[in-house]
CSV table of C-alpha atoms and ligand atoms in Angstrom, one decimal:
chain,number,residue,atom,x,y,z
A,191,UNK,CA,145.0,18.6,28.5
A,192,UNK,CA,146.9,15.6,29.6
A,193,UNK,CA,148.9,17.0,32.6
A,194,UNK,CA,147.2,15.9,35.5
A,195,UNK,CA,147.5,12.2,34.5
A,196,UNK,CA,150.8,12.6,36.0
A,197,UNK,CA,149.0,12.2,39.7
A,198,UNK,CA,148.1,8.6,38.8
A,199,UNK,CA,151.6,7.2,38.0
A,200,UNK,CA,155.3,7.8,38.9
A,201,UNK,CA,156.7,10.3,36.8
A,202,UNK,CA,159.2,7.5,35.1
A,203,UNK,CA,156.2,5.5,34.0
A,204,UNK,CA,154.8,8.3,31.8
A,205,UNK,CA,156.1,9.3,28.3
A,206,UNK,CA,155.0,12.2,26.3
A,207,UNK,CA,155.1,12.1,22.3
A,208,UNK,CA,156.6,8.6,22.6
A,209,UNK,CA,157.7,7.2,19.2
A,210,UNK,CA,155.6,4.1,18.4
A,211,UNK,CA,158.3,2.7,16.4
A,212,UNK,CA,160.2,2.1,19.6
A,213,UNK,CA,157.1,-0.2,20.7
A,214,UNK,CA,156.4,-2.2,17.7
A,215,UNK,CA,158.3,-5.2,16.2
A,216,UNK,CA,157.8,-3.6,12.8
A,217,UNK,CA,160.0,-0.6,14.0
A,218,UNK,CA,157.3,1.8,12.6
A,219,UNK,CA,154.9,4.2,13.8
A,220,UNK,CA,154.5,7.7,14.7
A,221,UNK,CA,154.4,9.3,18.3
A,222,UNK,CA,151.9,8.5,20.7
A,223,UNK,CA,150.6,11.6,22.5
A,224,UNK,CA,150.9,10.0,25.8
A,225,UNK,CA,152.3,6.6,26.8
A,226,UNK,CA,152.0,5.1,30.2
A,227,UNK,CA,153.4,1.9,31.8
A,228,UNK,CA,151.1,0.8,34.8
A,229,UNK,CA,152.6,-1.7,37.4
A,230,UNK,CA,149.3,-2.5,39.1
A,231,UNK,CA,145.7,-3.4,38.3
A,232,UNK,CA,144.6,-0.3,40.1
A,233,UNK,CA,146.8,2.0,38.2
A,234,UNK,CA,145.2,0.6,35.0
A,235,UNK,CA,141.9,1.1,36.4
A,236,UNK,CA,142.7,4.8,37.3
A,237,UNK,CA,144.2,5.6,33.9
A,238,UNK,CA,141.1,4.0,32.0
A,239,UNK,CA,138.6,5.9,34.2
A,240,UNK,CA,140.7,9.2,33.8
A,241,UNK,CA,140.6,8.8,30.0
A,242,UNK,CA,136.9,8.0,30.0
A,243,UNK,CA,135.9,10.7,32.2
A,244,UNK,CA,137.7,13.3,29.7
A,245,UNK,CA,136.7,11.6,26.6
A,246,UNK,CA,140.3,10.7,25.7
A,247,UNK,CA,140.7,7.7,23.8
A,248,UNK,CA,143.2,5.0,24.9
A,249,UNK,CA,144.8,2.0,23.4
A,250,UNK,CA,146.1,-1.1,25.5
A,251,UNK,CA,149.3,-2.9,23.7
A,252,UNK,CA,151.5,-5.6,25.0
A,253,UNK,CA,154.5,-6.2,22.8
A,254,UNK,CA,153.6,-4.5,19.7
A,255,UNK,CA,154.5,-7.6,17.6
A,256,UNK,CA,151.1,-7.6,15.7
A,257,UNK,CA,150.6,-3.8,15.2
A,258,UNK,CA,151.1,-1.3,12.4
A,259,UNK,CA,151.0,2.2,13.7
A,260,UNK,CA,150.2,4.7,10.9
A,261,UNK,CA,152.9,7.6,10.4
A,262,UNK,CA,151.0,10.3,12.3
A,263,UNK,CA,150.9,8.3,15.4
A,264,UNK,CA,148.3,7.8,18.0
A,265,UNK,CA,146.1,10.5,19.6
A,266,UNK,CA,145.4,9.9,23.2
A,267,UNK,CA,147.0,7.5,25.8
A,268,UNK,CA,148.8,4.3,25.0
A,269,UNK,CA,148.6,1.9,27.9
A,270,UNK,CA,151.4,-0.3,27.6
A,271,UNK,CA,151.3,-3.6,29.5
A,272,UNK,CA,155.0,-4.9,29.7
A,273,UNK,CA,157.9,-5.5,31.9
A,274,UNK,CA,156.4,-4.1,35.0
A,275,UNK,CA,153.2,-6.1,34.7
A,276,UNK,CA,154.5,-9.3,33.9
A,277,UNK,CA,154.3,-11.7,36.9
A,278,UNK,CA,154.3,-15.5,36.2
A,279,UNK,CA,153.4,-18.3,38.6
A,280,UNK,CA,152.5,-22.0,38.4
A,281,UNK,CA,150.4,-23.8,40.9
A,282,UNK,CA,149.7,-27.5,40.0
A,283,UNK,CA,148.8,-27.7,36.3
A,284,UNK,CA,147.9,-23.9,36.3
A,285,UNK,CA,150.0,-21.2,34.8
A,286,UNK,CA,148.8,-17.8,35.9
A,287,UNK,CA,150.2,-14.8,34.0
A,288,UNK,CA,149.8,-11.1,34.2
A,289,UNK,CA,149.0,-9.7,30.8
A,290,UNK,CA,152.1,-8.1,30.0
A,291,UNK,CA,154.2,-11.3,30.7
A,292,UNK,CA,156.0,-12.5,27.6
A,293,UNK,CA,154.2,-15.6,25.8
A,294,UNK,CA,157.5,-17.2,25.1
A,295,UNK,CA,158.7,-16.9,28.8
A,296,UNK,CA,155.2,-18.4,29.9
A,297,UNK,CA,156.1,-21.4,27.6
A,298,UNK,CA,159.6,-21.7,29.0
A,299,UNK,CA,158.4,-21.6,32.5
A,300,UNK,CA,155.6,-24.3,31.7
A,301,UNK,CA,158.5,-26.5,30.2
A,302,UNK,CA,160.7,-26.0,33.4
A,303,UNK,CA,157.7,-27.3,35.5
A,304,UNK,CA,157.2,-30.5,33.1
A,305,UNK,CA,153.8,-28.8,31.9
A,306,UNK,CA,152.8,-29.5,28.2
A,307,UNK,CA,150.5,-27.6,26.1
A,308,UNK,CA,152.1,-24.3,25.4
A,309,UNK,CA,155.0,-25.4,23.3
A,310,UNK,CA,153.5,-23.8,20.2
A,311,UNK,CA,154.1,-20.5,21.8
A,312,UNK,CA,157.9,-20.8,21.5
A,313,UNK,CA,158.7,-17.9,19.0
A,314,UNK,CA,155.6,-16.0,19.0
A,315,UNK,CA,157.0,-12.7,20.2
A,316,UNK,CA,154.2,-11.1,22.1
A,317,UNK,CA,152.5,-10.6,25.4
A,318,UNK,CA,150.1,-13.3,27.1
A,319,UNK,CA,147.3,-10.4,26.9
A,320,UNK,CA,148.0,-9.6,23.2
A,321,UNK,CA,148.2,-13.4,22.6
A,322,UNK,CA,144.7,-14.0,24.1
A,323,UNK,CA,143.3,-11.0,22.1
A,324,UNK,CA,144.6,-12.5,18.9
A,325,UNK,CA,144.1,-16.1,19.8
A,326,UNK,CA,147.6,-16.4,18.8
A,327,UNK,CA,148.7,-19.9,17.4
A,328,UNK,CA,151.3,-22.0,15.5
A,329,UNK,CA,152.0,-25.5,14.7
A,330,UNK,CA,148.7,-26.8,15.5
A,331,UNK,CA,148.4,-24.9,18.7
A,332,UNK,CA,146.4,-21.8,19.7
A,333,UNK,CA,145.6,-20.0,22.9
A,334,UNK,CA,142.0,-21.4,22.9
A,335,UNK,CA,143.5,-24.8,23.7
A,336,UNK,CA,145.3,-23.7,26.9
A,337,UNK,CA,143.2,-20.6,28.4
A,338,UNK,CA,141.0,-21.6,31.3
A,339,UNK,CA,140.0,-18.1,32.6
A,340,UNK,CA,140.6,-14.5,32.0
A,341,UNK,CA,140.5,-11.4,34.4
A,342,UNK,CA,139.5,-8.2,32.5
A,343,UNK,CA,138.2,-4.9,33.1
A,344,UNK,CA,135.1,-4.0,31.2
A,345,UNK,CA,134.3,-0.9,29.5
A,346,UNK,CA,132.7,0.4,32.6
A,347,UNK,CA,135.7,-0.2,34.6
A,348,UNK,CA,134.5,-3.3,36.5
A,349,UNK,CA,136.8,-6.2,37.1
A,350,UNK,CA,135.5,-9.3,35.6
A,351,UNK,CA,136.3,-13.0,35.6
A,352,UNK,CA,135.6,-14.5,32.3
A,353,UNK,CA,135.4,-18.4,31.5
A,354,UNK,CA,136.6,-19.8,28.4
A,355,UNK,CA,133.0,-20.1,26.8
A,356,UNK,CA,132.7,-16.4,27.1
A,357,UNK,CA,135.9,-15.6,25.3
A,358,UNK,CA,134.7,-16.0,21.7
A,359,UNK,CA,137.8,-17.7,20.6
A,360,UNK,CA,138.1,-18.6,16.8
A,361,UNK,CA,140.7,-18.3,14.1
A,362,UNK,CA,142.8,-15.3,15.2
A,363,UNK,CA,139.8,-14.1,17.0
A,364,UNK,CA,138.5,-13.4,20.6
A,365,UNK,CA,135.7,-11.4,22.1
A,366,UNK,CA,138.1,-8.7,23.2
A,367,UNK,CA,138.4,-7.6,19.6
A,368,UNK,CA,134.8,-6.2,19.9
A,369,UNK,CA,134.2,-5.5,23.4
A,370,UNK,CA,137.2,-3.1,24.2
A,371,UNK,CA,137.9,-4.9,27.6
A,372,UNK,CA,141.4,-4.7,29.0
A,373,UNK,CA,142.9,-8.1,29.5
A,374,UNK,CA,144.6,-8.1,33.0
A,375,UNK,CA,145.5,-11.7,33.7
A,376,UNK,CA,145.2,-15.1,32.1
A,377,UNK,CA,144.9,-18.6,33.7
A,378,UNK,CA,146.0,-21.5,31.6
A,379,UNK,CA,145.3,-25.2,32.3
A,380,UNK,CA,148.2,-27.3,31.1
A,381,UNK,CA,148.9,-31.1,31.3
A,382,UNK,CA,151.9,-33.0,33.0
A,383,UNK,CA,154.3,-33.9,30.6
A,384,UNK,CA,158.1,-34.4,30.2
A,385,UNK,CA,160.4,-31.4,30.4
A,386,UNK,CA,163.1,-33.0,28.0
A,387,UNK,CA,160.3,-33.9,25.3
A,388,UNK,CA,158.7,-30.4,25.7
A,389,UNK,CA,161.9,-28.7,25.3
A,390,UNK,CA,162.6,-30.7,22.2
A,391,UNK,CA,159.3,-29.8,20.8
A,392,UNK,CA,159.9,-26.4,21.4
A,393,UNK,CA,163.3,-26.4,20.0
A,394,UNK,CA,161.9,-28.0,16.7
A,395,UNK,CA,159.3,-25.2,16.4
A,396,UNK,CA,162.3,-22.5,16.8
A,397,UNK,CA,164.2,-24.4,14.1
A,398,UNK,CA,161.3,-24.5,11.6
A,399,UNK,CA,160.7,-20.6,12.2
A,400,UNK,CA,164.4,-19.9,11.7
A,401,UNK,CA,164.3,-21.9,8.4
A,402,UNK,CA,161.1,-20.4,7.0
A,403,UNK,CA,160.6,-16.9,8.5
A,404,UNK,CA,162.6,-13.6,7.9
A,405,UNK,CA,163.5,-13.3,11.4
A,406,UNK,CA,166.5,-10.9,10.6
A,407,UNK,CA,164.1,-8.2,9.7
A,408,UNK,CA,161.6,-6.1,11.7
A,409,UNK,CA,158.0,-7.4,10.9
A,410,UNK,CA,154.6,-8.0,12.6
A,411,UNK,CA,154.5,-11.8,11.5
A,412,UNK,CA,151.9,-13.0,9.0
A,413,UNK,CA,150.4,-9.6,7.3
A,414,UNK,CA,147.1,-11.6,6.3
A,415,UNK,CA,145.0,-14.0,7.7
A,416,UNK,CA,144.7,-17.4,6.2
A,417,UNK,CA,141.7,-17.6,3.7
A,418,UNK,CA,139.9,-20.9,3.8
A,419,UNK,CA,141.5,-23.5,1.7
A,420,UNK,CA,144.6,-21.5,0.7
A,421,UNK,CA,148.0,-20.5,2.3
A,422,UNK,CA,148.9,-16.8,1.9
A,423,UNK,CA,152.6,-17.1,1.3
A,424,UNK,CA,152.3,-19.4,-2.0
A,425,UNK,CA,149.2,-17.4,-3.1
A,426,UNK,CA,151.2,-14.2,-3.2
A,427,UNK,CA,154.2,-15.8,-4.6
A,428,UNK,CA,152.1,-17.4,-7.5
A,429,UNK,CA,151.1,-13.9,-8.5
A,430,UNK,CA,154.9,-12.8,-8.7
A,431,UNK,CA,154.6,-10.4,-5.9
A,432,UNK,CA,157.4,-12.0,-3.7
A,433,UNK,CA,160.0,-9.3,-3.1
A,434,UNK,CA,158.0,-6.6,-4.1
A,435,UNK,CA,159.0,-3.3,-2.6
A,436,UNK,CA,157.5,0.0,-1.7
A,437,UNK,CA,159.6,2.6,0.0
A,438,UNK,CA,161.4,0.6,2.9
A,439,UNK,CA,158.7,-2.1,3.1
A,440,UNK,CA,159.1,-5.4,1.3
A,441,UNK,CA,157.1,-8.5,0.7
A,442,UNK,CA,159.8,-10.9,2.1
A,443,UNK,CA,161.7,-12.8,-0.4
A,444,UNK,CA,161.9,-15.7,2.1
A,445,UNK,CA,158.3,-16.0,3.0
A,446,UNK,CA,155.8,-14.0,0.9
A,447,UNK,CA,153.2,-14.0,3.9
A,448,UNK,CA,155.5,-11.6,5.9
A,449,UNK,CA,155.8,-7.8,5.1
A,450,UNK,CA,159.4,-6.7,6.4
A,451,UNK,CA,160.9,-3.4,7.2
A,452,UNK,CA,164.1,-3.2,5.2
A,453,UNK,CA,165.2,-0.1,7.2
A,454,UNK,CA,163.2,3.1,7.1
A,455,UNK,CA,159.9,1.9,6.1
A,456,UNK,CA,156.9,4.1,6.7
A,457,UNK,CA,153.3,2.9,7.7
A,458,UNK,CA,152.1,4.2,4.3
A,459,UNK,CA,154.6,1.9,2.6
A,460,UNK,CA,153.2,-1.2,4.2
A,461,UNK,CA,149.7,0.0,3.6
A,462,UNK,CA,150.4,0.6,-0.1
A,463,UNK,CA,151.8,-3.1,-0.3
A,464,UNK,CA,148.8,-4.3,1.7
A,465,UNK,CA,146.6,-2.6,-0.9
A,466,UNK,CA,148.6,-4.0,-3.9
A,467,UNK,CA,148.4,-7.5,-2.6
A,468,UNK,CA,144.8,-7.3,-1.9
A,469,UNK,CA,143.8,-6.0,-5.2
A,470,UNK,CA,146.0,-8.5,-7.1
A,471,UNK,CA,144.5,-11.5,-5.0
A,472,UNK,CA,141.0,-10.4,-5.5
A,473,UNK,CA,141.4,-9.7,-9.1
A,474,UNK,CA,143.0,-13.2,-9.9
A,475,UNK,CA,141.4,-15.3,-7.2
A,476,UNK,CA,138.2,-13.6,-6.1
A,477,UNK,CA,139.6,-13.7,-2.4
A,478,UNK,CA,139.3,-10.9,0.1
A,479,UNK,CA,142.5,-11.2,1.9
A,480,UNK,CA,141.9,-9.8,5.5
A,481,UNK,CA,144.8,-8.2,7.3
A,482,UNK,CA,145.9,-10.2,10.5
A,483,UNK,CA,147.9,-7.3,11.8
A,484,UNK,CA,146.1,-4.6,13.6
A,485,UNK,CA,146.4,-1.2,12.0
A,486,UNK,CA,145.8,1.7,14.4
A,487,UNK,CA,146.6,5.6,14.5
A,488,UNK,CA,146.3,8.7,12.2
A,489,UNK,CA,147.5,8.7,8.5
B,136,LIG,C1,158.4,-12.6,13.7
B,136,LIG,C2,156.9,-12.8,14.3
B,136,LIG,C3,156.3,-14.1,14.3
B,136,LIG,C4,155.0,-14.2,14.8
B,136,LIG,N1,154.3,-15.6,14.7
B,136,LIG,C5,153.1,-15.6,15.0
B,136,LIG,C6,152.5,-16.9,15.0
B,136,LIG,O1,153.2,-17.8,14.7
B,136,LIG,N2,151.2,-16.9,15.3
B,136,LIG,C7,150.5,-15.8,15.8
B,136,LIG,O2,149.3,-15.8,16.1
B,136,LIG,N3,151.0,-14.7,15.7
B,136,LIG,C8,152.4,-14.4,15.6
B,136,LIG,N4,153.1,-13.3,15.5
B,136,LIG,C9,152.0,-11.9,15.8
B,136,LIG,C10,152.3,-11.6,17.4
B,136,LIG,O3,153.3,-12.0,18.0
B,136,LIG,C11,150.9,-12.2,17.7
B,136,LIG,O4,149.8,-11.6,17.4
B,136,LIG,C12,150.8,-11.7,19.4
B,136,LIG,O5,150.0,-12.5,20.2
B,136,LIG,C13,150.5,-10.3,19.6
B,136,LIG,O6,150.8,-10.1,21.1
B,136,LIG,P1,151.3,-8.6,21.6
B,136,LIG,O7,151.6,-8.5,23.0
B,136,LIG,O8,152.6,-8.2,20.8
B,136,LIG,O9,150.4,-7.7,21.2
B,136,LIG,P2,150.1,-6.2,20.4
B,136,LIG,O10,150.8,-6.1,19.1
B,136,LIG,O11,150.8,-5.2,21.4
B,136,LIG,O12,148.7,-5.8,20.3
B,136,LIG,C14,147.8,-6.5,19.4
B,136,LIG,C15,146.5,-6.4,19.8
B,136,LIG,O13,146.1,-6.7,21.0
B,136,LIG,C16,145.5,-5.6,21.8
B,136,LIG,N5,146.0,-5.9,23.1
B,136,LIG,C17,147.2,-6.3,23.4
B,136,LIG,N6,147.2,-6.5,24.8
B,136,LIG,C18,146.1,-6.2,25.2
B,136,LIG,C19,145.4,-6.2,26.6
B,136,LIG,N7,146.0,-6.8,27.6
B,136,LIG,N8,144.1,-6.0,26.7
B,136,LIG,C20,143.4,-5.8,25.5
B,136,LIG,N9,143.8,-5.8,24.5
B,136,LIG,C21,145.1,-5.9,24.3
B,136,LIG,C22,146.1,-4.5,21.2
B,136,LIG,O14,145.2,-3.2,21.5
B,136,LIG,C23,146.2,-4.9,19.6
B,136,LIG,O15,144.9,-4.5,19.1
B,136,LIG,C24,154.4,-13.1,15.1
B,136,LIG,C25,155.0,-11.9,15.0
B,136,LIG,C26,156.2,-11.7,14.7
B,136,LIG,C27,156.9,-10.3,14.7
């Protein structure tokens, strides 16, 4: 069924039955039928058109740092934009990134060029494309503050240039969560600053993460979105759920807002913890916690 996809990319850029746990920061997830690693925009276009023509589902991912892939894996084609789709350049105050570029590399390049605005991104372990999709943010900054324009491929395979007002940014939201477009490149407008000061701020953010977050275990960052007026960690802690374990998954004893993989967690273990937390928080506070992590694949 998938055989002739091999015409579109070099053999070494296609994998079959690829374990998703090798492509997620959670280290969890069953196999993807097919995974491709395009290196050019035209390869992305061709793969998407190929899938669309055959009614084969496809999913674009970056670093998999906000993904929980279910245990039976992903039917269809996973298009991974990563190490070979990751150019970064600076012109004046603008930073241009291909979607697969690491956000933290973009932040370090900005610092090197004395450009301020992207310091918040230090320690967010995703790609620039994933960061736009999620409107990733931390320490008072978010992608919305720096994104100027995005190049994307729409659901008909047309290339589009989208300006910030069209991007539908909100708290951990962007229009890409609804429209199924593929983010190809991101242009960020930064401000002139002082390299040393920028680096100091980034080091301070890294220190705070180290101190508060369970970075020594695989996870996908904050499990839930922050409900208005509350912080998720203390809310979960107050209910006595910190440290709760199901199979190999645990509500981190260091930061209850994170679920960690203590070794051999299954997606089912994480999903059960999510269910327990949601039920307890609903019961005791009347709040509907929504996952921030994106849950994909088959049970
Ligand atoms: C230790 C840790 C700390 C974290 N800290 C933070 C934090 O402080 N703030 C924060 O906001 N997040 C944080 N995260 C979560 C995560 O790093 C961000 O959400 C990140 O932006 C996801 O990028 P990614 O490339 O890994 O996306 P992925 O996980 O690969 O994908 C996430 C979603 O984006 C879609 N997507 C990815 N790339 C594209 C593309 N090119 N075109 C269209 N859709 C695409 C995917 O389909 C998926 O739905 C943290 C995660 C970890 C593990």
